[in-house]
Amino acid sequence: SAVISQKPSRDICQRGTSLTIQCQVDSQVTMMFWYRQQPGQSLTLIATANQGSEATYESGFVIDKFPISRPNLTFSTLTVSNMSPEDSSIYLCSVDYRDTGELFFGEGSRLTVL
Amino acid sequence: AQKITQTQPGMFVQEKEAVTLDCTYDTSDQSYGLFWYKQPSSGEMIFLIYQGSYDEQNATEGRYSLNFQKARKSANLVISASQLGDSAMYFCAMREKAGAGSYQLTFGKGTKLSVIP
């Protein structure tokens, strides 16, 4: 399986600030996915990031709020902009390592906004 | 309508007993995949088991097995010989085509399993 590292693992942020979450994979992958898990809830797909193209956002998520970079086949970042307490969640990076639909996940980044 | 339904918000099981976590799904696709993930309190998502819609045999991975009943659109997870370390949230997920050759994974709301010593 892929080794997926996320940074930071957790952070406490002030309202109105922005935070960038990094995701590093130990092998090249075509598609990387960013999910959000609000407290006590299931996972919701934010966007799909393919290298060399703009990220594809799901309904309810916009690029201005969640800009994503995908500079190469092993790395991606998700920025949570102008944060509010409602953005307090676990943000998870995932990859389809074998192009089978089986997703492997990073450890998650637990974000608390005060 | 929900694509993935997990009707058990919480379950308790005695250590060393077996437990079944329910999952039903809704899709009009002929080709799809069903997954189970485990999420301990630490937050990471751990892949457990996969069942393809065309797989005739139920998937098994160690103590995990998937009871796949295609006509009933159910994909229940069976954990045998429960261990204390099995206490976690369990999510059922379905992979469907999302258009233009891509696919999407949709998660259920999860079931919190607590293993009692």
Coordinates of N, CA and C in Angstrom, one line a residue:
Chain A
S1 N 0.8 -1.2 0.0 CA 0.0 0.0 0.0 C 0.9 1.2 0.0
A2 N 0.3 2.4 -0.4 CA 1.0 3.6 -0.4 C 1.2 4.2 1.0
V3 N 2.3 4.9 1.1 CA 2.5 5.6 2.4 C 2.2 7.1 2.1
I4 N 1.3 7.6 2.9 CA 0.7 8.9 2.6 C 0.9 9.7 3.9
S5 N 1.7 10.8 3.8 CA 2.0 11.6 4.9 C 1.3 13.0 4.8
Q6 N 0.6 13.4 5.9 CA 0.0 14.7 5.9 C 0.6 15.6 7.0
K7 N 0.7 16.9 6.7 CA 1.2 17.8 7.7 C 0.3 19.1 7.6
P8 N -0.1 19.7 8.7 CA 0.1 19.2 10.0 C -0.8 18.1 10.4
S9 N -0.5 17.4 11.5 CA -1.5 16.4 11.9 C -2.6 17.0 12.7
R10 N -2.4 18.1 13.3 CA -3.4 18.9 14.0 C -3.0 20.3 14.1
D11 N -4.0 21.2 14.2 CA -3.6 22.6 14.4 C -4.8 23.3 15.0
I12 N -4.5 24.4 15.7 CA -5.6 25.3 16.3 C -5.4 26.6 15.7
C13 N -6.4 27.1 15.0 CA -6.2 28.4 14.2 C -7.3 29.4 14.7
Q14 N -6.9 30.6 14.4 CA -7.8 31.7 14.7 C -8.8 32.0 13.5
R15 N -9.9 32.4 13.8 CA -10.9 32.8 12.8 C -10.3 33.8 11.9
G16 N -10.6 33.6 10.6 CA -10.1 34.6 9.6 C -8.8 34.3 9.0
T17 N -8.0 33.4 9.6 CA -6.7 33.0 9.0 C -6.9 31.9 8.0
S18 N -5.8 31.5 7.4 CA -5.8 30.4 6.4 C -4.7 29.4 6.8
L19 N -4.9 28.2 6.4 CA -4.0 27.1 6.8 C -3.8 26.2 5.5
T20 N -2.6 25.8 5.2 CA -2.3 24.9 4.1 C -1.9 23.6 4.7
I21 N -2.6 22.6 4.2 CA -2.3 21.2 4.5 C -1.5 20.5 3.4
Q22 N -0.5 19.8 3.8 CA 0.3 19.2 2.7 C 0.1 17.7 2.8
C23 N 0.2 17.1 1.6 CA 0.0 15.6 1.4 C 1.1 15.1 0.5
Q24 N 1.9 14.2 1.1 CA 3.1 13.6 0.3 C 2.8 12.1 0.2
V25 N 3.0 11.6 -1.0 CA 2.8 10.2 -1.3 C 4.1 9.6 -1.7
D26 N 4.4 8.3 -1.3 CA 5.7 7.8 -1.6 C 5.8 7.2 -3.0
S27 N 4.8 7.3 -3.8 CA 4.9 6.8 -5.1 C 4.0 7.7 -6.0
Q28 N 4.2 7.7 -7.3 CA 3.5 8.5 -8.2 C 2.0 8.0 -8.4
V29 N 1.1 8.9 -8.3 CA -0.3 8.6 -8.4 C -1.0 9.6 -9.3
T30 N -1.9 9.2 -10.1 CA -2.6 10.1 -11.0 C -3.6 11.0 -10.2
M31 N -4.4 10.4 -9.5 CA -5.5 11.1 -8.8 C -5.3 11.2 -7.3
M32 N -5.5 12.4 -6.8 CA -5.4 12.6 -5.3 C -6.8 13.2 -4.9
F33 N -7.3 12.8 -3.8 CA -8.6 13.3 -3.3 C -8.4 14.0 -2.0
W34 N -9.2 15.0 -1.8 CA -9.3 15.7 -0.5 C -10.7 15.5 0.1
Y35 N -10.8 15.0 1.3 CA -12.0 14.8 2.0 C -12.1 15.7 3.2
R36 N -13.3 16.0 3.6 CA -13.5 16.7 4.9 C -14.4 15.8 5.8
Q37 N -14.1 15.7 7.0 CA -14.9 15.0 8.0 C -15.2 15.9 9.2
Q38 N -16.4 16.4 9.2 CA -16.8 17.3 10.3 C -17.1 16.4 11.5
P39 N -17.1 17.0 12.7 CA -17.2 16.2 13.9 C -18.4 15.3 13.9
G40 N -18.2 14.1 14.2 CA -19.3 13.1 14.3 C -19.9 12.8 12.9
Q41 N -19.3 13.2 11.9 CA -20.0 13.0 10.5 C -19.1 12.0 9.7
S42 N -19.7 11.7 8.5 CA -19.0 10.9 7.6 C -18.0 11.7 6.7
L43 N -17.4 11.1 5.8 CA -16.5 11.8 4.9 C -17.2 12.4 3.7
T44 N -16.8 13.6 3.4 CA -17.4 14.3 2.2 C -16.2 14.7 1.3
L45 N -16.4 14.4 0.0 CA -15.3 14.7 -0.9 C -15.4 16.2 -1.2
I46 N -14.2 16.9 -1.1 CA -14.1 18.3 -1.4 C -13.7 18.4 -2.9
A47 N -12.7 17.8 -3.3 CA -12.2 17.9 -4.7 C -11.3 16.8 -5.1
T48 N -11.2 16.6 -6.4 CA -10.2 15.7 -6.9 C -9.1 16.5 -7.6
A49 N -7.9 16.1 -7.3 CA -6.7 16.8 -7.8 C -5.9 15.9 -8.7
N50 N -5.9 16.3 -10.0 CA -5.0 15.6 -11.0 C -3.8 16.5 -11.3
Q51 N -2.7 15.9 -11.5 CA -1.5 16.6 -11.8 C -1.6 17.2 -13.2
G52 N -1.3 18.5 -13.2 CA -1.3 19.2 -14.5 C -2.6 19.8 -14.9
S53 N -3.6 19.7 -14.1 CA -4.9 20.3 -14.4 C -5.5 20.9 -13.2
E54 N -6.5 21.7 -13.4 CA -7.2 22.3 -12.2 C -8.0 21.3 -11.5
A55 N -8.1 21.5 -10.2 CA -8.8 20.5 -9.4 C -10.3 20.6 -9.7
T56 N -11.0 19.5 -9.5 CA -12.4 19.4 -9.8 C -13.1 19.4 -8.4
Y57 N -14.0 20.4 -8.2 CA -14.6 20.6 -6.9 C -16.0 20.0 -6.9
E58 N -16.4 19.4 -5.7 CA -17.7 18.9 -5.6 C -18.7 20.0 -5.2
S59 N -20.0 19.7 -5.4 CA -21.0 20.7 -5.1 C -20.9 21.2 -3.6
G60 N -20.9 22.5 -3.4 CA -20.8 23.0 -2.1 C -19.4 23.5 -1.7
F61 N -18.4 23.1 -2.6 CA -17.0 23.5 -2.3 C -16.5 24.4 -3.5
V62 N -15.8 25.5 -3.2 CA -15.4 26.4 -4.2 C -13.9 26.6 -4.1
I63 N -13.3 27.0 -5.2 CA -11.8 27.1 -5.2 C -11.3 28.3 -4.3
D64 N -12.1 29.3 -4.2 CA -11.7 30.4 -3.4 C -11.5 30.1 -1.9
K65 N -12.4 29.2 -1.5 CA -12.4 28.7 -0.1 C -11.3 27.6 0.1
F66 N -11.2 26.7 -0.8 CA -10.3 25.5 -0.7 C -9.4 25.4 -1.9
P67 N -8.5 26.4 -2.1 CA -7.6 26.2 -3.2 C -6.7 25.0 -3.0
I68 N -6.4 24.3 -4.1 CA -5.6 23.1 -4.2 C -4.5 23.2 -5.2
S69 N -3.4 22.8 -4.8 CA -2.2 22.7 -5.7 C -1.9 21.2 -5.9
R70 N -1.4 20.9 -7.1 CA -0.9 19.6 -7.5 C 0.3 19.7 -8.4
P71 N 1.4 20.1 -7.8 CA 2.6 20.4 -8.7 C 3.2 19.2 -9.3
N72 N 3.1 18.0 -8.7 CA 3.7 16.8 -9.3 C 2.9 15.6 -8.9
L73 N 3.3 14.4 -9.3 CA 2.5 13.2 -9.1 C 2.6 12.6 -7.7
T74 N 3.4 13.3 -6.8 CA 3.5 12.7 -5.4 C 3.1 13.7 -4.4
F75 N 2.6 14.9 -4.7 CA 2.4 15.9 -3.7 C 1.2 16.8 -4.1
S76 N 0.5 17.2 -3.0 CA -0.7 18.1 -3.2 C -0.8 18.9 -1.9
T77 N -1.4 20.1 -2.0 CA -1.8 20.9 -0.9 C -3.2 21.3 -1.0
L78 N -3.8 21.4 0.2 CA -5.2 22.0 0.3 C -5.1 23.1 1.3
T79 N -5.6 24.3 0.9 CA -5.6 25.5 1.8 C -7.1 25.7 2.2
V80 N -7.3 25.9 3.5 CA -8.6 26.3 4.0 C -8.5 27.8 4.3
S81 N -9.2 28.6 3.5 CA -9.0 30.0 3.6 C -10.1 30.7 4.4
N82 N -9.7 31.8 5.0 CA -10.6 32.6 5.8 C -11.4 31.8 6.7
M83 N -10.8 31.1 7.6 CA -11.4 30.0 8.4 C -12.4 30.6 9.4
S84 N -13.4 29.8 9.6 CA -14.5 30.0 10.6 C -14.6 28.8 11.5
P85 N -15.2 28.9 12.6 CA -15.4 27.6 13.5 C -16.1 26.5 12.7
E86 N -16.9 26.8 11.7 CA -17.6 25.7 11.0 C -16.6 24.9 10.1
D87 N -15.4 25.4 9.9 CA -14.3 24.7 9.2 C -13.6 23.7 10.1
S88 N -13.9 23.7 11.4 CA -13.3 22.7 12.3 C -13.6 21.3 11.8
S89 N -12.6 20.5 11.4 CA -12.9 19.2 10.8 C -11.6 18.4 10.8
I90 N -11.7 17.2 10.4 CA -10.5 16.4 10.0 C -10.5 16.5 8.4
Y91 N -9.3 16.9 7.9 CA -9.2 16.9 6.5 C -8.2 15.8 6.1
L92 N -8.7 15.0 5.1 CA -8.0 13.8 4.8 C -7.6 13.8 3.3
C93 N -6.4 13.5 3.1 CA -5.9 13.3 1.7 C -5.9 11.8 1.4
S94 N -6.3 11.4 0.2 CA -6.4 10.0 -0.2 C -5.9 9.9 -1.6
V95 N -5.5 8.7 -2.0 CA -5.0 8.3 -3.3 C -5.6 7.0 -3.7
D96 N -5.8 6.9 -5.0 CA -6.2 5.6 -5.6 C -4.9 5.0 -6.1
Y97 N -4.2 4.3 -5.3 CA -2.8 3.9 -5.5 C -2.7 3.0 -6.7
R98 N -3.7 2.1 -6.8 CA -3.6 1.0 -7.9 C -4.7 1.2 -9.0
D99 N -5.3 2.4 -9.0 CA -6.3 2.7 -10.0 C -7.5 1.7 -10.0
T100 N -7.8 1.3 -8.8 CA -8.9 0.3 -8.6 C -10.1 0.8 -7.9
G101 N -10.0 2.1 -7.5 CA -11.1 2.7 -6.7 C -10.9 2.5 -5.2
E102 N -9.9 1.7 -4.8 CA -9.6 1.5 -3.4 C -8.7 2.6 -3.0
L103 N -9.3 3.4 -2.1 CA -8.6 4.6 -1.6 C -7.7 4.3 -0.3
F104 N -6.5 4.8 -0.4 CA -5.7 4.8 0.8 C -5.6 6.2 1.3
F105 N -5.7 6.4 2.7 CA -5.8 7.7 3.3 C -4.5 8.0 4.1
G106 N -4.3 9.3 4.1 CA -3.3 9.8 5.0 C -3.9 9.8 6.5
E107 N -3.0 10.2 7.4 CA -3.4 10.2 8.8 C -4.5 11.2 9.2
G108 N -4.7 12.2 8.3 CA -5.6 13.2 8.5 C -5.0 14.4 9.2
S109 N -5.6 15.6 9.0 CA -5.2 16.8 9.7 C -6.4 17.3 10.4
R110 N -6.3 17.3 11.7 CA -7.4 17.7 12.6 C -7.3 19.2 12.9
L111 N -8.2 19.9 12.4 CA -8.2 21.4 12.4 C -9.3 21.9 13.3
T112 N -8.9 22.7 14.3 CA -9.8 23.4 15.2 C -9.7 24.9 15.0
V113 N -10.8 25.5 14.7 CA -10.9 27.0 14.5 C -11.6 27.7 15.7
L114 N -10.9 28.6 16.3 CA -11.5 29.3 17.5 C -12.2 30.6 17.1
Chain B
A1 N -32.1 10.5 -2.1 CA -32.0 9.3 -1.3 C -30.5 9.0 -1.1
Q2 N -30.3 8.5 0.1 CA -28.9 8.2 0.5 C -28.4 7.0 -0.4
K3 N -27.1 7.1 -0.8 CA -26.6 6.1 -1.6 C -26.1 4.9 -0.7
I4 N -25.6 5.3 0.4 CA -25.1 4.3 1.4 C -25.8 4.5 2.7
T5 N -26.4 3.5 3.2 CA -27.1 3.5 4.5 C -26.5 2.6 5.5
Q6 N -26.2 3.1 6.6 CA -25.7 2.3 7.7 C -26.7 2.6 8.9
T7 N -27.5 1.7 9.2 CA -28.6 1.9 10.1 C -28.2 1.8 11.6
Q8 N -27.0 1.4 11.9 CA -26.6 1.2 13.2 C -25.6 2.3 13.7
P9 N -26.1 3.3 14.4 CA -25.1 4.4 14.8 C -24.1 3.8 15.7
G10 N -24.5 2.9 16.6 CA -23.6 2.3 17.5 C -23.9 0.8 17.8
M11 N -22.8 0.0 18.0 CA -23.0 -1.4 18.2 C -22.0 -1.8 19.4
F12 N -22.5 -2.8 20.2 CA -21.6 -3.3 21.2 C -21.4 -4.8 20.9
V13 N -20.2 -5.3 21.2 CA -20.0 -6.7 21.0 C -19.0 -7.2 22.1
Q14 N -19.3 -8.4 22.6 CA -18.4 -9.0 23.6 C -17.1 -9.4 22.9
E15 N -16.0 -9.2 23.6 CA -14.7 -9.7 23.1 C -14.8 -11.2 22.7
K16 N -14.2 -11.5 21.6 CA -14.1 -12.9 21.0 C -15.4 -13.3 20.3
E17 N -16.4 -12.5 20.4 CA -17.7 -12.8 19.7 C -17.6 -12.2 18.3
A18 N -18.5 -12.7 17.4 CA -18.6 -12.1 16.1 C -19.6 -11.0 16.0
V19 N -19.5 -10.1 15.1 CA -20.4 -9.0 15.0 C -20.6 -8.7 13.5
T20 N -21.8 -8.3 13.2 CA -22.2 -7.9 11.8 C -22.6 -6.4 11.8
L21 N -21.9 -5.7 10.9 CA -22.3 -4.3 10.7 C -23.0 -4.1 9.4
D22 N -24.2 -3.5 9.4 CA -25.0 -3.5 8.2 C -24.7 -2.3 7.3
C23 N -24.9 -2.6 6.0 CA -24.7 -1.6 5.0 C -25.6 -1.9 3.8
T24 N -26.4 -1.0 3.4 CA -27.2 -1.1 2.2 C -26.8 0.0 1.3
Y25 N -27.0 -0.2 0.0 CA -26.6 0.8 -1.0 C -27.6 0.9 -2.1
D26 N -27.5 2.0 -2.8 CA -28.5 2.3 -3.9 C -27.7 2.8 -5.1
T27 N -27.8 2.1 -6.2 CA -27.1 2.5 -7.4 C -27.9 1.9 -8.6
S28 N -27.8 2.5 -9.7 CA -28.3 2.0 -10.9 C -27.2 1.5 -11.9
D29 N -26.0 1.6 -11.4 CA -24.9 1.1 -12.2 C -24.8 -0.4 -12.1
Q30 N -24.3 -1.0 -13.2 CA -24.0 -2.5 -13.1 C -22.7 -2.8 -12.5
S31 N -21.8 -1.8 -12.7 CA -20.4 -2.0 -12.3 C -20.1 -1.0 -11.1
Y32 N -19.9 -1.6 -10.0 CA -19.6 -0.7 -8.8 C -18.7 -1.5 -7.8
G33 N -18.2 -0.8 -6.8 CA -17.4 -1.5 -5.8 C -17.9 -1.1 -4.4
L34 N -17.7 -1.9 -3.5 CA -18.1 -1.7 -2.1 C -16.9 -1.9 -1.2
F35 N -16.7 -1.0 -0.3 CA -15.6 -0.9 0.6 C -16.0 -0.8 2.0
W36 N -15.2 -1.3 2.9 CA -15.3 -1.0 4.3 C -14.0 -0.4 4.8
Y37 N -14.1 0.7 5.6 CA -13.0 1.3 6.2 C -13.2 1.4 7.7
K38 N -12.1 1.3 8.4 CA -12.1 1.5 9.9 C -11.4 2.8 10.3
Q39 N -12.0 3.5 11.2 CA -11.4 4.8 11.7 C -11.3 4.7 13.2
P40 N -10.1 4.5 13.7 CA -9.9 4.5 15.1 C -10.0 6.0 15.6
S41 N -10.0 6.1 16.9 CA -10.1 7.5 17.5 C -9.0 8.4 17.1
S42 N -7.9 7.9 16.6 CA -6.8 8.7 16.2 C -7.1 9.4 14.8
G43 N -8.1 8.9 14.1 CA -8.6 9.7 12.9 C -8.2 9.1 11.6
E44 N -7.2 8.2 11.5 CA -6.8 7.8 10.2 C -7.9 6.8 9.6
M45 N -8.0 6.7 8.4 CA -8.9 5.8 7.7 C -8.1 4.5 7.2
I46 N -8.6 3.4 7.6 CA -7.9 2.1 7.3 C -8.7 1.3 6.4
F47 N -8.2 0.9 5.3 CA -9.0 0.1 4.4 C -9.1 -1.3 4.9
L48 N -10.3 -1.9 4.9 CA -10.4 -3.3 5.4 C -10.7 -4.3 4.3
I49 N -11.6 -4.0 3.5 CA -12.1 -5.1 2.6 C -12.8 -4.5 1.4
Y50 N -12.8 -5.2 0.3 CA -13.4 -4.7 -1.0 C -14.2 -5.8 -1.6
Q51 N -15.4 -5.4 -2.2 CA -16.2 -6.4 -3.0 C -16.6 -5.7 -4.3
G52 N -16.3 -6.3 -5.4 CA -16.7 -5.8 -6.7 C -18.1 -6.3 -7.0
S53 N -18.8 -5.6 -7.8 CA -20.2 -6.0 -8.1 C -20.3 -7.3 -8.9
Y54 N -19.2 -7.6 -9.6 CA -19.3 -8.8 -10.4 C -18.6 -10.0 -9.7
D55 N -18.1 -9.7 -8.5 CA -17.4 -10.8 -7.8 C -18.5 -11.8 -7.3
E56 N -18.4 -13.1 -7.6 CA -19.4 -14.0 -7.2 C -19.2 -14.5 -5.8
Q57 N -18.0 -14.5 -5.3 CA -17.7 -15.0 -4.0 C -17.6 -13.8 -3.0
N58 N -18.0 -14.0 -1.8 CA -17.9 -13.0 -0.8 C -16.4 -12.7 -0.5
A59 N -16.1 -11.5 -0.3 CA -14.7 -11.1 0.0 C -14.3 -11.5 1.4
T60 N -13.1 -11.9 1.7 CA -12.6 -12.2 3.0 C -11.2 -11.6 3.1
E61 N -10.9 -11.1 4.3 CA -9.6 -10.6 4.6 C -9.3 -10.9 6.1
G62 N -8.7 -12.0 6.4 CA -8.4 -12.3 7.8 C -9.7 -12.5 8.6
R63 N -9.9 -11.7 9.6 CA -11.1 -11.8 10.5 C -12.3 -11.0 9.9
Y64 N -12.1 -10.4 8.7 CA -13.1 -9.6 8.1 C -13.7 -10.4 6.9
S65 N -15.0 -10.4 6.8 CA -15.7 -10.9 5.6 C -16.8 -10.0 5.3
L66 N -17.1 -10.0 4.0 CA -18.2 -9.2 3.5 C -19.3 -10.0 3.0
N67 N -20.5 -9.9 3.6 CA -21.7 -10.7 3.2 C -22.4 -9.9 2.2
F68 N -22.1 -10.2 0.9 CA -22.6 -9.5 -0.2 C -23.9 -10.1 -0.8
Q69 N -25.0 -9.4 -0.7 CA -26.3 -9.9 -1.2 C -26.7 -8.9 -2.3
K70 N -26.4 -9.2 -3.5 CA -26.6 -8.2 -4.6 C -28.0 -7.9 -4.8
A71 N -28.9 -8.9 -4.8 CA -30.3 -8.6 -5.1 C -30.9 -7.7 -4.0
R72 N -30.4 -7.8 -2.8 CA -30.9 -7.0 -1.7 C -30.1 -5.7 -1.5
K73 N -29.1 -5.6 -2.4 CA -28.2 -4.4 -2.3 C -27.7 -4.2 -0.9
S74 N -27.2 -5.3 -0.3 CA -26.6 -5.1 1.0 C -25.1 -5.7 1.0
A75 N -24.3 -5.1 1.8 CA -22.9 -5.5 1.9 C -22.4 -5.4 3.3
N76 N -22.9 -6.3 4.1 CA -22.6 -6.3 5.5 C -21.2 -6.7 5.9
L77 N -20.6 -6.1 6.8 CA -19.2 -6.5 7.3 C -19.4 -7.4 8.5
V78 N -18.7 -8.5 8.4 CA -18.7 -9.4 9.6 C -17.3 -9.5 10.1
I79 N -17.2 -9.2 11.4 CA -15.9 -9.3 12.1 C -16.0 -10.5 13.0
S80 N -15.1 -11.4 12.9 CA -15.1 -12.6 13.7 C -14.1 -12.4 14.9
A81 N -14.4 -13.1 16.0 CA -13.4 -13.1 17.1 C -13.0 -11.7 17.5
S82 N -14.0 -10.8 17.8 CA -13.7 -9.4 18.1 C -12.6 -9.2 19.1
Q83 N -11.8 -8.2 18.9 CA -10.7 -7.8 19.8 C -10.9 -6.4 20.3
L84 N -10.3 -6.1 21.4 CA -10.5 -4.7 21.9 C -10.1 -3.7 20.9
G85 N -9.1 -4.0 20.2 CA -8.6 -3.0 19.2 C -9.5 -2.8 18.0
D86 N -10.6 -3.6 18.0 CA -11.6 -3.4 16.9 C -12.5 -2.2 17.2
S87 N -12.5 -1.7 18.4 CA -13.3 -0.6 18.8 C -12.9 0.6 17.9
A88 N -13.9 1.1 17.1 CA -13.6 2.2 16.2 C -14.9 2.5 15.4
M89 N -14.8 3.5 14.6 CA -15.9 3.8 13.6 C -15.7 3.0 12.4
Y90 N -16.7 2.5 11.8 CA -16.6 1.7 10.6 C -17.5 2.3 9.5
F91 N -16.9 2.6 8.4 CA -17.6 3.2 7.3 C -17.7 2.3 6.1
C92 N -18.9 2.2 5.6 CA -19.2 1.5 4.3 C -19.1 2.6 3.2
A93 N -18.6 2.2 2.0 CA -18.4 3.1 0.9 C -18.7 2.4 -0.4
M94 N -19.2 3.2 -1.3 CA -19.4 2.6 -2.7 C -18.8 3.5 -3.7
R95 N -18.1 2.8 -4.7 CA -17.5 3.4 -5.8 C -18.4 3.3 -7.0
E96 N -18.7 4.5 -7.6 CA -19.6 4.5 -8.8 C -18.9 5.3 -9.9
K97 N -19.3 5.2 -11.1 CA -18.8 6.0 -12.2 C -19.4 7.4 -12.0
A98 N -18.5 8.4 -12.2 CA -18.9 9.8 -12.0 C -18.9 10.6 -13.3
G99 N -18.7 9.9 -14.4 CA -18.7 10.6 -15.7 C -17.3 10.8 -16.2
A100 N -17.1 10.9 -17.5 CA -15.8 11.2 -18.2 C -14.7 10.2 -17.7
G101 N -15.1 9.0 -17.5 CA -14.1 7.9 -17.1 C -13.6 8.0 -15.7
S102 N -14.2 8.9 -14.9 CA -13.8 9.0 -13.5 C -14.8 8.3 -12.6
Y103 N -14.5 8.3 -11.4 CA -15.4 7.6 -10.4 C -15.4 8.4 -9.1
Q104 N -16.4 8.0 -8.3 CA -16.5 8.7 -7.0 C -16.8 7.7 -5.9
L105 N -16.3 8.0 -4.8 CA -16.5 7.1 -3.6 C -17.4 7.9 -2.7
T106 N -18.5 7.2 -2.3 CA -19.5 7.8 -1.4 C -19.5 7.0 -0.1
F107 N -19.5 7.7 1.0 CA -19.4 7.0 2.3 C -20.7 7.1 3.0
G108 N -21.0 6.0 3.8 CA -22.1 6.0 4.7 C -21.8 6.9 6.0
K109 N -22.7 7.0 6.9 CA -22.6 7.8 8.1 C -21.7 7.1 9.2
G110 N -21.5 5.8 9.0 CA -20.7 5.1 9.9 C -21.4 4.4 11.1
T111 N -20.7 3.4 11.6 CA -21.2 2.7 12.8 C -20.1 2.7 13.8
K112 N -20.4 3.1 15.0 CA -19.4 3.1 16.1 C -19.4 1.7 16.8
L113 N -18.4 0.9 16.7 CA -18.3 -0.4 17.3 C -17.5 -0.3 18.6
S114 N -18.1 -0.8 19.7 CA -17.4 -0.9 21.0 C -17.3 -2.3 21.4
V115 N -16.1 -2.8 21.6 CA -15.8 -4.1 22.0 C -15.7 -4.2 23.5
I116 N -16.5 -5.0 24.2 CA -16.5 -5.0 25.6 C -15.6 -6.2 26.1
P117 N -14.8 -5.9 27.1 CA -13.9 -7.0 27.6 C -14.7 -8.1 28.3

